Tab-separated table of C-alpha atoms in Angstrom:
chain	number	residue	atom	x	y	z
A	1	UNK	CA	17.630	-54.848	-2.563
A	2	UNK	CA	15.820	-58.021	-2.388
A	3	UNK	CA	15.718	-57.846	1.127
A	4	UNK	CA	14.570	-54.043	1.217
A	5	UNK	CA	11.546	-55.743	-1.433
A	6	UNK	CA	10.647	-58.429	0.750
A	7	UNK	CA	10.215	-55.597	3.606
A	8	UNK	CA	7.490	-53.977	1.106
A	9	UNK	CA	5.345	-57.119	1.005
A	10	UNK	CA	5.409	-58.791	4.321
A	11	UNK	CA	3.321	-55.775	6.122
A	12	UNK	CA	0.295	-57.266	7.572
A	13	UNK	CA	-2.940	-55.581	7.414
A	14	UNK	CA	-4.652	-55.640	11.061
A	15	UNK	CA	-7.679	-54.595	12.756
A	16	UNK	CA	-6.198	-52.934	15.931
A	17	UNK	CA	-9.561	-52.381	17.667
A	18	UNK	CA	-13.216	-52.604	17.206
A	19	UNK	CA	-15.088	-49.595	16.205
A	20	UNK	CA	-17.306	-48.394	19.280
A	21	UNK	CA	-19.547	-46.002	19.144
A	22	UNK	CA	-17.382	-43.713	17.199
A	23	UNK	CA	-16.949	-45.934	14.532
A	24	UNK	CA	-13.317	-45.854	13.670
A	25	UNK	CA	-13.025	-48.789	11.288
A	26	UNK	CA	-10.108	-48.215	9.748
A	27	UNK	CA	-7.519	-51.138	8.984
A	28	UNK	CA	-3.560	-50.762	9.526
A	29	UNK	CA	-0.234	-52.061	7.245
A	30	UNK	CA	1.968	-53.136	10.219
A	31	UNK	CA	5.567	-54.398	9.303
A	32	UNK	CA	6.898	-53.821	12.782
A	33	UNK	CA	5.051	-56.808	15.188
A	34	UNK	CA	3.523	-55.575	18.529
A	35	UNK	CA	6.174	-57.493	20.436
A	36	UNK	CA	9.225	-55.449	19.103
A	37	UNK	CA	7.187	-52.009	19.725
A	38	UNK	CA	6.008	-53.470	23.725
A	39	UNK	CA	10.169	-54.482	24.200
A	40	UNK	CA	11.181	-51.135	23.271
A	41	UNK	CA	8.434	-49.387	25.124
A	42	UNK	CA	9.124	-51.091	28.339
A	43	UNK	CA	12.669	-50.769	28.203
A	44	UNK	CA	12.291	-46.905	27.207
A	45	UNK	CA	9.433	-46.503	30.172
A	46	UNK	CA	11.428	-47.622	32.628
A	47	UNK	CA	14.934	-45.988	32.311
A	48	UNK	CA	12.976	-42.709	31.938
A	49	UNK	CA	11.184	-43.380	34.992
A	50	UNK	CA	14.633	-43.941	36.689
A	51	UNK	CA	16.026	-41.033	35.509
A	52	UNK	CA	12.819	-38.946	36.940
A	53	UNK	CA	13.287	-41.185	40.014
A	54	UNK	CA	16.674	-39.617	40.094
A	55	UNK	CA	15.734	-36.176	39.632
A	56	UNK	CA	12.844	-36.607	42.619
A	57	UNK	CA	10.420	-35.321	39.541
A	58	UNK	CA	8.646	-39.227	40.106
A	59	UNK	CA	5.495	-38.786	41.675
A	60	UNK	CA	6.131	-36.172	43.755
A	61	UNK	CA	2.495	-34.295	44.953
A	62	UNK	CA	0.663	-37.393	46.319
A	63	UNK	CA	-2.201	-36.017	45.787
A	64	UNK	CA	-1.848	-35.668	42.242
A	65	UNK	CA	-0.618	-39.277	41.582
A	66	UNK	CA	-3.571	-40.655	43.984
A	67	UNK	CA	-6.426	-38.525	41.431
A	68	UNK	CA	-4.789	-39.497	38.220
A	69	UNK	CA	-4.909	-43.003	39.077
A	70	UNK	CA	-7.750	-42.803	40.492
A	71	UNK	CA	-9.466	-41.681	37.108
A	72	UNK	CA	-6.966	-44.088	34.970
A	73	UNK	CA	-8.567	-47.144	37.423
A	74	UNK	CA	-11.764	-45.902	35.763
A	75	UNK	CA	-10.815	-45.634	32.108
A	76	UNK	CA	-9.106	-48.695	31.748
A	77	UNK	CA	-12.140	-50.907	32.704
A	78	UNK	CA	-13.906	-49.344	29.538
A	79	UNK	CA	-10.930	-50.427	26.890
A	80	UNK	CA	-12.227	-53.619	26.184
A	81	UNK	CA	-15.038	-51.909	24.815
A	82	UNK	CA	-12.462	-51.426	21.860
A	83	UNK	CA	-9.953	-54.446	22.471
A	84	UNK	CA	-10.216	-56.745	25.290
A	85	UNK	CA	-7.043	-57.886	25.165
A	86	UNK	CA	-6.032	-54.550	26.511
A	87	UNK	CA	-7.416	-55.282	29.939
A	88	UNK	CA	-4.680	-58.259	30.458
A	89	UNK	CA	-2.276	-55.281	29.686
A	90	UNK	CA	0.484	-54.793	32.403
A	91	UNK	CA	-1.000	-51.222	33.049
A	92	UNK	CA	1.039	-48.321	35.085
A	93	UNK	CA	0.177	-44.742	35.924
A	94	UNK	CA	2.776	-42.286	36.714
A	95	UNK	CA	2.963	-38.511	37.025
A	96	UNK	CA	6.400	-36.737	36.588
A	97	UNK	CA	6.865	-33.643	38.066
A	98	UNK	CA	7.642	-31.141	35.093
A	99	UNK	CA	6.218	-27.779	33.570
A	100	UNK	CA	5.808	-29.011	30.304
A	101	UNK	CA	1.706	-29.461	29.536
A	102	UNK	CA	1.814	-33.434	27.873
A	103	UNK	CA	0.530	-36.732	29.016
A	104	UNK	CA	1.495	-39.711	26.887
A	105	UNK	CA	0.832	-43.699	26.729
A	106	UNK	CA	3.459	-46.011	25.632
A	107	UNK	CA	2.396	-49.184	24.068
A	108	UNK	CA	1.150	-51.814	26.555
A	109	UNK	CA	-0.312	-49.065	28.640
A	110	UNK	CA	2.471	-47.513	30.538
A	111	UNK	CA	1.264	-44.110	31.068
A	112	UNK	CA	2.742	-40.492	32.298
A	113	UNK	CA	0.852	-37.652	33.081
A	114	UNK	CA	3.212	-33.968	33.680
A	115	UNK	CA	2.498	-31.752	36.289
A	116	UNK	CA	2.872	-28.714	33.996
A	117	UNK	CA	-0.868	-29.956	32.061
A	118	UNK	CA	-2.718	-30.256	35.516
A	119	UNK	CA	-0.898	-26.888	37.139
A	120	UNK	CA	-1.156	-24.436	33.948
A	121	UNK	CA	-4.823	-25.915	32.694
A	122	UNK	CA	-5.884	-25.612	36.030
A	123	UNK	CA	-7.087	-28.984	34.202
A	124	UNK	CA	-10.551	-30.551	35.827
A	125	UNK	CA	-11.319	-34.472	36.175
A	126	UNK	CA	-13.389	-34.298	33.247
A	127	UNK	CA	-10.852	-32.572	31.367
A	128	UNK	CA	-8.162	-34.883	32.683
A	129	UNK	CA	-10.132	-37.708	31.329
A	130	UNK	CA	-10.396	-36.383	28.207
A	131	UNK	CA	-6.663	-36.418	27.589
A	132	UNK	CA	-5.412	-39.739	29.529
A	133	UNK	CA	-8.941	-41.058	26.708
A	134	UNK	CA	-6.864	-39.883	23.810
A	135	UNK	CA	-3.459	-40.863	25.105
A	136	UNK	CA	-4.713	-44.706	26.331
A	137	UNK	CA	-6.065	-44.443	22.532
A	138	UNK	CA	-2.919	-44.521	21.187
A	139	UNK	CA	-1.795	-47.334	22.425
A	140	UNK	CA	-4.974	-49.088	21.604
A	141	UNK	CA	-4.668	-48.534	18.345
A	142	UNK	CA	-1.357	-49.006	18.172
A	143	UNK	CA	-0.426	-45.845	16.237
A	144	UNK	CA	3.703	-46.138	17.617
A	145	UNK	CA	3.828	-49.355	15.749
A	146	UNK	CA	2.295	-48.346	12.829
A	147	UNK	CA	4.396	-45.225	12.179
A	148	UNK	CA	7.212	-47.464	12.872
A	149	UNK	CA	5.865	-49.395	10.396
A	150	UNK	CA	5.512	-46.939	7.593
A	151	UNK	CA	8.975	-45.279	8.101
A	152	UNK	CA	10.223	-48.627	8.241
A	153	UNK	CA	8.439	-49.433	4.476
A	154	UNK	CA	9.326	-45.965	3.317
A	155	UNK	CA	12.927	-46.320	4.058
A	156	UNK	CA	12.980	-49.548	1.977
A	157	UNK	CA	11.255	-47.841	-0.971
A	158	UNK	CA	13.449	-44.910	-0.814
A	159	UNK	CA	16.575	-47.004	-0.823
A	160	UNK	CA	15.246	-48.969	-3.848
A	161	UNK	CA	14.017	-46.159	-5.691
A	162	UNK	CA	17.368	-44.225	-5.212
A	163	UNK	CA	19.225	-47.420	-6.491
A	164	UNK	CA	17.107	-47.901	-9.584
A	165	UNK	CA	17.259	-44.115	-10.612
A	166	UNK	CA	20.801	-43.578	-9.707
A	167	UNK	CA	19.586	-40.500	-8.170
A	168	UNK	CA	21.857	-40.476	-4.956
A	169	UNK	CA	21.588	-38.996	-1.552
A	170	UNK	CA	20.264	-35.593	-2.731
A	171	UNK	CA	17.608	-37.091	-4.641
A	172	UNK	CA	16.604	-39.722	-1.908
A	173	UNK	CA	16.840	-36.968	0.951
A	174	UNK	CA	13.926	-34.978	-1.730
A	175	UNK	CA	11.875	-38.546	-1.351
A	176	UNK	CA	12.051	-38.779	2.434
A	177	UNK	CA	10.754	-34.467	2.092
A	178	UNK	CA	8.348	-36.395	-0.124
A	179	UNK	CA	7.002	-39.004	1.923
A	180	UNK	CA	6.812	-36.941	5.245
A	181	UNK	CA	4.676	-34.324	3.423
A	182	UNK	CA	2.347	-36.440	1.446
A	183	UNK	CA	2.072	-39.667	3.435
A	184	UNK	CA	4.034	-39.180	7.303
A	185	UNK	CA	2.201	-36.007	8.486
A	186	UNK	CA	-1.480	-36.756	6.837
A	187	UNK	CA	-1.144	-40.101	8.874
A	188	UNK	CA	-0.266	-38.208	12.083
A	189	UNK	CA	-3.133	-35.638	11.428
A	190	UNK	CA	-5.203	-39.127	11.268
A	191	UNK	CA	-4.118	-40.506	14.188
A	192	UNK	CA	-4.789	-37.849	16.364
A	193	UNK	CA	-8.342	-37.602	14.867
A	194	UNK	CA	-8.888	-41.344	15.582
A	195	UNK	CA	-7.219	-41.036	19.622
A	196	UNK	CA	-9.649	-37.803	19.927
A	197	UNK	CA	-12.933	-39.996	19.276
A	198	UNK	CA	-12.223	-43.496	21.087
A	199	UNK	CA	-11.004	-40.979	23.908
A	200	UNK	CA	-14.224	-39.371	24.351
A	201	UNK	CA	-15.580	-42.508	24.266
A	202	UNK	CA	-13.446	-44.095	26.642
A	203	UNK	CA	-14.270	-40.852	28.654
A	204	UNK	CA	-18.027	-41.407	28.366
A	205	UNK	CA	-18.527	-45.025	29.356
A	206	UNK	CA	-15.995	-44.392	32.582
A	207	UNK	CA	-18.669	-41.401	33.694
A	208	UNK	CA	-16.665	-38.148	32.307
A	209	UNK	CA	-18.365	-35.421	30.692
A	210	UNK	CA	-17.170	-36.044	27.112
A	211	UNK	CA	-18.165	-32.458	26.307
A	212	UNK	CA	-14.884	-31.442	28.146
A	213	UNK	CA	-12.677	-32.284	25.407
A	214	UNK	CA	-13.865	-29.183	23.746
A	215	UNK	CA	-13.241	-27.368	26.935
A	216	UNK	CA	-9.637	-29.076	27.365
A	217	UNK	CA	-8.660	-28.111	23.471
A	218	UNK	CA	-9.821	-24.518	24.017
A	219	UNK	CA	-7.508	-23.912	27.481
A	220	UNK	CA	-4.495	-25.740	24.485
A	221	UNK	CA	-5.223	-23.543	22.315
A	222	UNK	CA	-4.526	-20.466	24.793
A	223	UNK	CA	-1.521	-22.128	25.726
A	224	UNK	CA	0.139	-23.375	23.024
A	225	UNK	CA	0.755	-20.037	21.231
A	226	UNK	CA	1.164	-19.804	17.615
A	227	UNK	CA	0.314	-22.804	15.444
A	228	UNK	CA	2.118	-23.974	12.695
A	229	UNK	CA	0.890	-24.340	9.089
A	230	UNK	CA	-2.001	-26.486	8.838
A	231	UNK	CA	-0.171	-28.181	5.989
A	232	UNK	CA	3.035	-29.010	7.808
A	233	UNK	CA	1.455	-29.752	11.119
A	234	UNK	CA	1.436	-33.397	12.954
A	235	UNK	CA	-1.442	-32.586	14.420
A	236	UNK	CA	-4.765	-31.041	13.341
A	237	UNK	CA	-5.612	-27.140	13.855
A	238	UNK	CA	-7.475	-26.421	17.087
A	239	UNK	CA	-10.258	-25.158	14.879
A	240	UNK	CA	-10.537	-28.308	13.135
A	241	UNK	CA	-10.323	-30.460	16.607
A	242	UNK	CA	-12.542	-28.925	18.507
A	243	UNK	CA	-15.293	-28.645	15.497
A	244	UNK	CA	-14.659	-32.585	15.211
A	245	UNK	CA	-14.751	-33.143	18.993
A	246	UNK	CA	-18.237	-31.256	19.006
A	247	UNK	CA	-19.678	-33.810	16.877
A	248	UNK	CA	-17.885	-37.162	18.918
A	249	UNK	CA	-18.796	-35.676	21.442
A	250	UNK	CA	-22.737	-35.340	21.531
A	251	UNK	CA	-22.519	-39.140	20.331
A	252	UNK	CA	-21.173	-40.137	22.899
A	253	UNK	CA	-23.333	-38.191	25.445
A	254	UNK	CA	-25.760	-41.066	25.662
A	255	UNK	CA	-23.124	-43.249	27.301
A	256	UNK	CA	-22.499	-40.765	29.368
A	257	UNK	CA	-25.708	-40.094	30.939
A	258	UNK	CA	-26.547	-43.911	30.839
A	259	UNK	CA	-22.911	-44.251	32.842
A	260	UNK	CA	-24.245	-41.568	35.293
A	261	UNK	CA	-27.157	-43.250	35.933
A	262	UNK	CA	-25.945	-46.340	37.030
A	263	UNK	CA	-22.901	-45.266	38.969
């Protein structure tokens, strides 16, 4: 118990990134240290890549791995606008054969893109911008670590709280309900919110129409069938993201046209 106490008070509180023109200011509890998240992610990147390797799903259409490259070689550049660490990150691009419509970024910037999101969105460059933005986002802020972070603070609560009521594993199973309704899924909702505007940003500054977010959500929506309660969702309603990507977006636009200008 002491231990699980200790756990409660030695989060840090960190500013992940700087707030570009979207302004996301918002600091972060981290118990979990970026080194232990970067480990795992490497070590979970690469046996996934070997198993796709195995498969022959690893970069596959040439094509498609030579123009999602070539727009991650321009987003990148622009993530020091946010963190400049980020551009000493060991970066890697690769697209896995696959019909499932996702793209993700590990932390430390090892990214996938499936085939399934280019192929059913008929996606354009714009568009494709728009979600390797929100995914290289992610790992900018370093959302992984802090969910690890919060489960990881949670669980210690739980356990404590449990011990001190004598309310055994029913009663702590009813917390963890608790916690994932009140505090997990909120923080997801936010986390998406916060990837959506630094990736239009990121979008902007590397010459992408950030207006084709809206675009990308609205081909998602079609896709993605029925949505779950707004409630009980991870992520926000379509409704909700594209009415909040309207408003990033047209601030952004600026950087955009200056970025057109010059290029």
């Amino acid at each position: 118990m002491v231990l699980a106490l200790g756990s409660l008070v030695a989060c840090e509180t960190v500013q992940t990134t700087q707030g570009g023109a979207v302004g996301i200011d918002r600091k972060q509890q981290m118990l979990v240290s970026s080194q232990e998240m970067n480990a795992a992610a490497d070590k979970e990147y690469v046996q996934l890549l070997n198993e796709q390797k195995a498969k022959g799903n690893l970069n596959r259409n040439a094509a498609q791995v030579q123009r999602v490259r070539a727009i991650a070689n321009r987003l990148i550049p622009q993530t020091g606008v946010f963190r400049p660490d980020a551009l000493k990150w060991n970066w890697e691009v690769n697209v896995i054969t696959s019909d499932e419509a996702n793209a993700w970024c590990m932390p430390g910037g090892k990214i996938a893109v499936y085939s399934g999101l280019i192929d059913k969105l008929k996606i354009t460059d714009d568009e494709l911008a728009a979600v390797m933005g929100h995914e290289i986002a992610h790992a900018l802020r370093e959302h992984a670590r802090e969910r690890a972070s919060e489960q990881a603070v949670a669980g210690s609560a739980i356990s404590i709280g449990s011990s001190l009521l004598g309310i055994g594993d029913l009663g702590k199973q009813g917390a963890q309900y608790a916690y994932m309704g009140l505090m997990g899924l909120p923080n997801s909702r936010s986390h998406e919110t916060e990837a959506d505007r630094i990736g239009v940003e990121l979008a902007a500054r590397a010459g992408y129409d950030p207006k084709a977010a809206i675009t990308l959500w609205q081909k998602m929506a079609k896709i993605g069938g029925a949505e779950p309660m707004k409630f009980m969702s991870t992520h926000p309603s379509s409704a909700d993201r594209i009415s909040d990507l309207t408003v990033y977006a047209e601030r952004v636009q600026p950087l955009y046209q200056q970025t057109r200008q010059t290029r």
